[in-house]
Amino acid sequence: MGTNNGWRMAGMEVPLLSTDSIEWHQLSVPSSSSSTSTANASSHPISRDFAASCAIGDAPSYFIWKTSKTQSNLLDIVELRSHKEFSRIGLRLMFPDALFPFAFICKDETKFSSRNHLLLYTLTVSGVAYLIRLRNNFDYGTSSLVPTDEFLEYSTQGEPHYGAVTAVAAAAGCLLIGRSDGSVGCFQLGRVDPSTSGFVYELRDDAGFGRLWGILSRSPMVAAVQDLVISEVQQRKLLFVLHSDGTFRVWDLLSRAKIFGHAMTVPSLTGAFARLWVGEANDENDIIPMAMLHKQNLEVSTETVFLYGLHCNMGDRTPFSLERSFKKISLGEDGLIDVKLTSNKVWILKEEGLIMQDLFSDEVTEGPSYCYALQENFVADLLFQSSEQSSDDLLWLAYSAFSSAKEEIAPFVSSVFLRALLFPGVHSTAVLRQTLGDHNKYFTDSEFGSFTVDGLKSEILSLIEHQGGSASPVSILQCWKSFCAHYVNNWCEYNAACGLLMDPLTGAIGLVRNNSISLCRGLKDVEHIIYGSLEEQNKHISPDLGFSRDERDQTILFELLQCVRNVSQQLGRASSAIFYESLLSTPHISSEELVSRFLRILETGYSSSTAAILISELGADIAWEKELSNHRNLRKFSTNMFLSLQSLCQKANSWSKVLDVVESYIQFFVPKKIVLKSGAQAFFPISGSAVVQSTSQIAKVMFESVLDVLMLLRYMISISGQINFTHDDVSRVKLDLIPMIQEVVTEWHIIRFFGTTSSESPAIEDFSHQLSSLQIDSNVDKRFWNVKLGKCDFSLAFILLLSMQSSSVELGNFSVGRLPNPNSLISLSQEFISWITCGRSGEESSVFSNSIDLALILLRHHQYNATEYLLTLVDEYLHKEKTFESLQSVDGKMSALLHILGCCLVAQTQHGLHGPVKEKKVGEALRCFFRAASVEGSSKALQSLPHEAGWLRIDFSSSLSAAAWKVEYYQWVMQLFEQYNLSEAACQFALAALEQVDVALETIDSSSSENLGETVITMKGRLWANVFKFTLDINKYNDAYCAIISNPDEESKTICLRRFIIVLYERGAVKILCDGQLPLIGLVQKVERELAWKAERSDISTKPNAFKLLYAFEMHRHNWRKAASYIYLYSVRLRTEAAVKDHQMRSSTLQERLNGLAAAINALQLVNPSYAWIDASVDETSIDRENYPNKKARTTKQEQSPPDDALPQKLPSYIDVEKLEKEFVLTSAEYLLSLANIKWTFTGNETPSSNLIDLLVESNSCDMAFTVILKFWKGSCLKRELERVFISMALKCCPSKLAPSLHGKGRKMHGLLLTSSQDELVHDSFDAAAIAQQYAGNSHWETLELYLDKYRQFHPRLPLIVAGTLLSADSQIELPLWLVRHFKGDRNESRFGMTGTESNSASLFRLYVDHGRYTEAVNLLIEYTETFSAIRPADVIRRKRPFAAWFPYTSVERLWCLLEESIKSGHRNDQCEKLKKLLHGVLVNHLNLLKVDSDDVRSSVS
């Protein structure tokens, strides 16, 4: 980029700030009814947007106003204060009519309200003038109207004969209007009351007495006023007037007289002058520079700016004279936007760029013009929109670079474009949002405003991937090209240039765009060499750089630069973008490998495999055409380079001379070392923004230029045989020049990284950030950081710059509070670069040696990612390169670098990292800290860290040996990891410190040992305790136990053991203690004691239960009695708890207690019966503990407990298995009663009351009732309790409590009951309640049958008791068959008659008789007599035996008497008569049988 249309490169536009975030306070200007509009507004169309500025004050505030052609009645005003942060509030005034493209703002010198310090003059196209007093900081509160007492409105078109307004100018207290009739009217707004006669006057030519005739005095030959300019010359305000016919006049506003007039003509050109600009007088020659725009009315309109000098001598009779010589600047067809003049320069802003020309150069007519590269070109170039091939080159280069990883091409290309979009000066929030909208992706204001940098990247990338469809790199590239084309077009439209911003005092020049403001910077010396011609190169070669001014050396340099440009053009602009991205992205490919692949492209072009891939992507025709073009370019490049290098060698006579020039040229790129003065005033935020942006631009140019030189040298090595490059020359390049270039490239890369990488926002979990975000205090700096951090436009360089400012550093050649001129801005940038690379001292060093200070600054502001990248980059580079001399100075700081890097990595783990990513960070931090400790001299380096490093500070009170220092350092790192809950890493350093303890303490003298204040055992105990803690935190219980048993400090070991048990208990992992996984050698009693202490003071409802753990612990070690004791104590505690709990909880507690008692019984049953007992004193222990102590004393008195196998000595009070079983039975009974919602509490007595049996029977817990009876009663007591239970059970079966029996319904009942002899009623219907009651009765009968069969053996009279109870309750009840069978027996051969057990047939017969069941009694008697009568005579002896033993004669006799009484009483006569006859027949048969049997016996004997 040497020249452009003959214009030499002189500088670049530097983005200053964007007005996107301005909050506009809109006020309407009221319209007065007295104001009349006589001019036609449409006759003054506004063709474009206009903007201008003015500086007010010594430390000036720059007020910038702007009006647009789309909203011509709006005037936007912003205040730019160079000594303060940019104001985010702007004023937008809405006028009732379209405005003339003019506004003037000045300081209010009158004594009005203290809130109003500024005056605004403006004019509408209808001729209405306004004077508005503006408030400070545009503080209008909630008002939407300009207060009527703060503005003045006046119509300048008061007379019909006034011509249309053609030009406007203003000064304090005066508004001047030029009209189409050539007149100039002066309105003294703000100085004279409008109602007075002197308020309005005109400037006109007076001839003789023409003044008396008013309007007739005007010269009829004066043409329309074209432009007006007010300028102060030698403390006199002069008005410069340009008329449409070329007449130029100067008026003295004080005397209202014309003091100069001249007709401006250009003989060789047709057309007319259209605009006029006037600069400040040059103090050296008293010449006032002027510029006039001349327009030619041809088919194609062309414009030319003519520069004139007006010689000023106010003391002469003729105060002005026009210099004869003039210069002109042809603008061609480009539209002029604005012109600014200083005393010696003219700045011209046109649509295609900004040019500058010296006013007093030697050229007579058309002097040399210098151009300034504008942002439009920069944005287009960075987004690969400057040419059609640039984006295609990106794709071809990416395919070549990632030939082995094709899947990485598309993400890499996207990463390049994303980084370019967020580049400072390219990124615009409004433009990006509009471009996303063009692609149908819309967001609300709040949604878009909430996006972080990563969020924006994600949204853009999702859009590209969605539109790209497939993951093909070609389709992704096409989407990016379309997106970036829209973005560039929107950017140019949104940020169109409106005017120039200039500070006449400093010479600062900038651009006012629609929505941004920028400054211009000059070029760095080497930039002049890169962009300029041979002349420019010679001019800017400084002797300080050691470069010879020999003509031959300069010719060699010029030829060398041509070769560098050839290499750059062959690779294309995309090569530097790919190289830069490879340094920042995930290292899939190293920079060295990438350079090798670029070199392969220079040598042989793109590979055939790349071409084959692109054929399928682009199509055969396009890919073939591109491949042919590449081959042609390669042949042309190879030929040109060969010839150029041959010519270069011939001119230099040897390659050694060429390499000398190359080395000298590389020195141009090494950042200058500038010593910065301290204690002086620093720059301010607005200027700081310009410095950061300028630094970013410089770093980009330097990085790309040095990379091109590197590629040239690598190319020269590759063709060394063709160009006669000797082995020594190749060695020199490889060993000297390339390492030098690599260092310079890395330095500029770091500087560029700072300038282009957005800062990180503080983490959400950062409490200090949350607290400061509340803005409780009035610290402006904190609020500034909170707002800025994390924004796209706030890069890391701003953090460094503000830190540099806080150190009170002077930046030279800078006027306090004013914007810097282009040269000052480049100087400030160089000083900032020097501060980054060398620090404040400016000593010979590199950014590598200053990286520690930079990292500390970044860490202080929580920029962890940037710190990690910086230090990792430096660390990697120092491992690769050790030959260049400037690198040796950083060796002593290597430990500090690694230490800070480790701290940064640790801090990063707390910011949303999880899984493998977090583990990787921790692993890298471990390596950094260990490496830092192993570097020689690391102790001094780390102690040299500044105090403001905060938690990075390590303070060692004494000079220690290397081993002792490592112990201290490892402990500090251990605490750091512990602070961030990284226990595994902390454990590593605790173990590392342990390794060094013995060596360290052996080498410490007595005084140092006293300072340490601890012995070897104490230190080891503390470190092992830390190891225990960390391993316990990460659930490594075996390692934690190993740490306990390795601890030599007994007190510490005890504390750790207690903690170990507590943690295992809380985490439910105590099984490890009970299952024998841990070898509790020598610690069994301690573990038992700690578990017992825990059990005694813990709530028994907690899980896992400490008593159960003790039980399992002792059982595993075969300590059966101890296990039984602990589990019994648990049951005792549960007994107390159950008494006070509600029903549901009480039942569960009783169930748990049963389990405990059963476990105790099981444990004691494993012991020899002679020793199967436990001490009953556990039951007497106080259990009512409402407040358990939750901590234990650090040390406890060692308890002496006898060995488990020692001979026990029984105490008077003990509990054996039998007692436990009894308690188990009673507890079971209590549990069953609780389930039935019946409360009964075990009182501790050995024998329960009969009330318990009744409750159990009542609750249908018969099994439990019988269990209690059998357990606690013996002999007659047992029989008595059994009788009571069966009586209760029988009563439940009584018919009085049941529904009547239903014939045909209860089949089971019919099978169980005897058939009644009485007729029974049959019911045709029944209800559900009767069925339920019948079923309940059936259940009672079944229960009674079951238990009677089961427990009859304990008491033979039980069937008799049951039958008696039933008949007593209901004499007519039908006894069940199973009950009757209990009386009749099995009727086997061994038992005859009605004799037998207590419950025999005779007993049943008596029951029938006693309860009036005559029919059943008779039937029973008949049944038995008939049965025995059927025995054959041979069994006469067996038949007679029962009768001989016993026969119920008395009962039969009684039955006979009862039947007779019934007959006599007339009660059931027929039935009783029938029964009496049956009974009589039975008795007769029985007696006959007895007689026959007796005769048979007698005869058999005889």
Tab-separated table of C-alpha atoms in Angstrom, residues 103-275:
chain	number	residue	atom	x	y	z
A	103	ALA	CA	-25.078	25.049	14.427
A	104	PHE	CA	-22.772	27.036	16.665
A	105	ILE	CA	-22.073	26.336	20.339
A	106	CYS	CA	-20.137	28.734	22.557
A	107	LYS	CA	-19.677	29.522	26.206
A	108	ASP	CA	-22.316	31.675	27.851
A	109	GLU	CA	-20.532	34.729	29.192
A	110	THR	CA	-23.698	36.414	30.508
A	111	LYS	CA	-24.971	36.133	34.070
A	112	PHE	CA	-27.817	33.731	33.621
A	113	SER	CA	-28.729	30.709	35.639
A	114	SER	CA	-25.781	28.752	36.974
A	115	ARG	CA	-27.086	25.639	35.248
A	116	ASN	CA	-26.656	27.158	31.804
A	117	HIS	CA	-23.088	27.584	30.595
A	118	LEU	CA	-23.500	27.101	26.859
A	119	LEU	CA	-25.282	28.888	24.044
A	120	LEU	CA	-26.557	27.181	20.910
A	121	TYR	CA	-27.219	29.117	17.714
A	122	THR	CA	-29.116	27.475	14.901
A	123	LEU	CA	-31.397	28.348	12.021
A	124	THR	CA	-34.243	26.625	10.236
A	125	VAL	CA	-34.522	26.602	6.453
A	126	SER	CA	-37.545	28.880	6.803
A	127	GLY	CA	-35.346	31.552	8.357
A	128	VAL	CA	-36.262	31.210	12.033
A	129	ALA	CA	-33.221	31.699	14.265
A	130	TYR	CA	-32.915	30.085	17.685
A	131	LEU	CA	-30.725	30.890	20.633
A	132	ILE	CA	-30.907	28.127	23.255
A	133	ARG	CA	-29.135	28.102	26.587
A	134	LEU	CA	-27.961	24.550	27.215
A	135	ARG	CA	-27.726	23.132	30.715
A	136	ASN	CA	-24.647	21.421	32.058
A	137	ASN	CA	-24.543	17.689	31.339
A	138	PHE	CA	-27.840	18.156	29.502
A	139	ASP	CA	-29.589	17.876	32.837
A	140	TYR	CA	-33.252	18.495	32.021
A	141	GLY	CA	-34.691	15.933	34.383
A	142	THR	CA	-37.915	14.412	33.073
A	143	SER	CA	-38.851	17.439	30.979
A	144	SER	CA	-39.705	16.902	27.312
A	145	LEU	CA	-39.751	20.600	26.334
A	146	VAL	CA	-37.097	23.267	26.348
A	147	PRO	CA	-38.171	25.767	29.025
A	148	THR	CA	-39.502	28.955	27.418
A	149	ASP	CA	-37.148	31.104	29.471
A	150	GLU	CA	-34.129	29.239	28.155
A	151	PHE	CA	-34.458	29.886	24.444
A	152	LEU	CA	-35.013	32.836	22.111
A	153	GLU	CA	-36.770	32.554	18.755
A	154	TYR	CA	-36.583	35.157	15.989
A	155	SER	CA	-37.628	35.162	12.329
A	156	THR	CA	-34.906	36.585	10.116
A	157	GLN	CA	-37.194	36.892	7.115
A	158	GLY	CA	-39.189	39.812	8.434
A	159	GLU	CA	-39.451	41.714	5.147
A	160	PRO	CA	-40.850	40.457	1.838
A	161	HIS	CA	-37.938	41.792	-0.185
A	162	TYR	CA	-35.400	39.751	1.784
A	163	GLY	CA	-33.748	37.096	-0.302
A	164	ALA	CA	-33.576	33.411	0.623
A	165	VAL	CA	-30.997	32.320	3.175
A	166	THR	CA	-27.950	30.868	1.423
A	167	ALA	CA	-25.290	30.883	4.148
A	168	VAL	CA	-25.064	31.165	7.942
A	169	ALA	CA	-22.292	31.924	10.400
A	170	ALA	CA	-22.270	32.789	14.076
A	171	ALA	CA	-20.130	34.108	16.874
A	172	ALA	CA	-20.868	34.783	20.511
A	173	GLY	CA	-23.743	37.252	20.553
A	174	CYS	CA	-24.069	37.445	16.793
A	175	LEU	CA	-25.784	35.425	14.034
A	176	LEU	CA	-24.953	36.336	10.431
A	177	ILE	CA	-27.054	35.328	7.464
A	178	GLY	CA	-26.101	35.548	3.816
A	179	ARG	CA	-28.896	35.808	1.310
A	180	SER	CA	-29.489	35.211	-2.333
A	181	ASP	CA	-29.532	38.986	-2.969
A	182	GLY	CA	-25.933	39.287	-1.827
A	183	SER	CA	-26.705	40.969	1.481
A	184	VAL	CA	-25.398	39.864	4.870
A	185	GLY	CA	-27.661	40.421	7.870
A	186	CYS	CA	-26.373	40.507	11.420
A	187	PHE	CA	-28.680	39.599	14.325
A	188	GLN	CA	-27.315	40.298	17.770
A	189	LEU	CA	-29.026	37.355	19.472
A	190	GLY	CA	-28.174	37.148	23.137
A	191	ARG	CA	-26.555	40.568	23.170
A	192	VAL	CA	-29.277	43.083	22.233
A	193	ASP	CA	-32.986	42.857	22.862
A	194	PRO	CA	-34.811	41.995	19.596
A	195	SER	CA	-37.230	44.879	20.108
A	196	THR	CA	-34.518	47.557	20.005
A	197	SER	CA	-33.468	49.255	16.792
A	198	GLY	CA	-29.863	48.087	16.914
A	199	PHE	CA	-30.720	44.407	17.078
A	200	VAL	CA	-30.455	43.914	13.309
A	201	TYR	CA	-28.034	45.471	10.889
A	202	GLU	CA	-26.625	44.692	7.479
A	203	LEU	CA	-23.116	44.635	6.075
A	204	ARG	CA	-23.120	46.448	2.708
A	205	ASP	CA	-21.007	48.558	0.418
A	206	ASP	CA	-21.651	52.327	1.057
A	207	ALA	CA	-21.024	54.908	-1.788
A	208	GLY	CA	-21.230	58.575	-0.839
A	209	PHE	CA	-24.606	59.453	0.538
A	210	GLY	CA	-26.179	56.172	-0.481
A	211	ARG	CA	-26.414	55.363	3.184
A	212	LEU	CA	-29.367	57.801	3.390
A	213	TRP	CA	-31.420	55.867	0.904
A	214	GLY	CA	-31.574	52.579	2.688
A	215	ILE	CA	-32.125	49.795	0.267
A	216	LEU	CA	-31.190	51.898	-2.781
A	217	SER	CA	-27.681	52.015	-1.515
A	218	ARG	CA	-27.080	48.282	-2.186
A	219	SER	CA	-24.851	47.545	-5.095
A	220	PRO	CA	-26.920	45.874	-7.796
A	221	MET	CA	-23.838	43.977	-9.016
A	222	VAL	CA	-23.265	41.893	-5.820
A	223	ALA	CA	-24.068	38.243	-6.417
A	224	ALA	CA	-25.651	35.818	-3.933
A	225	VAL	CA	-23.719	34.952	-0.827
A	226	GLN	CA	-22.217	31.469	-1.223
A	227	ASP	CA	-20.515	30.976	2.135
A	228	LEU	CA	-19.708	32.791	5.367
A	229	VAL	CA	-16.825	32.173	7.778
A	230	ILE	CA	-16.052	34.058	10.996
A	231	SER	CA	-12.445	34.027	12.175
A	232	GLU	CA	-10.553	35.912	14.845
A	233	VAL	CA	-7.372	37.548	13.546
A	234	GLN	CA	-5.159	39.510	15.898
A	235	GLN	CA	-8.026	39.740	18.431
A	236	ARG	CA	-10.409	41.114	15.813
A	237	LYS	CA	-13.439	39.202	14.593
A	238	LEU	CA	-13.509	39.157	10.821
A	239	LEU	CA	-16.184	37.897	8.470
A	240	PHE	CA	-15.048	36.197	5.283
A	241	VAL	CA	-17.704	36.224	2.567
A	242	LEU	CA	-17.674	34.277	-0.692
A	243	HIS	CA	-20.191	35.228	-3.380
A	244	SER	CA	-21.401	32.994	-6.148
A	245	ASP	CA	-19.588	35.036	-8.818
A	246	GLY	CA	-16.241	34.475	-7.128
A	247	THR	CA	-16.162	37.782	-5.264
A	248	PHE	CA	-14.341	37.412	-1.992
A	249	ARG	CA	-14.709	39.989	0.783
A	250	VAL	CA	-13.536	40.440	4.351
A	251	TRP	CA	-15.570	42.469	6.857
A	252	ASP	CA	-14.606	43.788	10.256
A	253	LEU	CA	-17.555	42.963	12.523
A	254	LEU	CA	-16.595	45.537	15.111
A	255	SER	CA	-16.504	48.480	12.680
A	256	ARG	CA	-18.982	46.880	10.282
A	257	ALA	CA	-16.696	47.881	7.403
A	258	LYS	CA	-15.317	45.945	4.477
A	259	ILE	CA	-11.553	45.743	4.717
A	260	PHE	CA	-10.758	43.546	1.726
A	261	GLY	CA	-12.310	42.541	-1.567
A	262	HIS	CA	-11.092	40.454	-4.474
A	263	ALA	CA	-12.570	38.637	-7.447
A	264	MET	CA	-11.438	35.007	-7.399
A	265	THR	CA	-11.074	33.534	-10.867
A	266	VAL	CA	-9.610	30.384	-12.373
A	267	PRO	CA	-8.974	31.142	-16.043
A	268	SER	CA	-8.517	27.562	-17.214
A	269	LEU	CA	-11.651	26.193	-15.545
A	270	THR	CA	-15.335	26.789	-15.936
A	271	GLY	CA	-17.776	26.692	-13.080
A	272	ALA	CA	-17.987	28.524	-9.790
A	273	PHE	CA	-16.723	28.555	-6.237
A	274	ALA	CA	-19.100	26.841	-3.816
A	275	ARG	CA	-17.517	26.704	-0.349
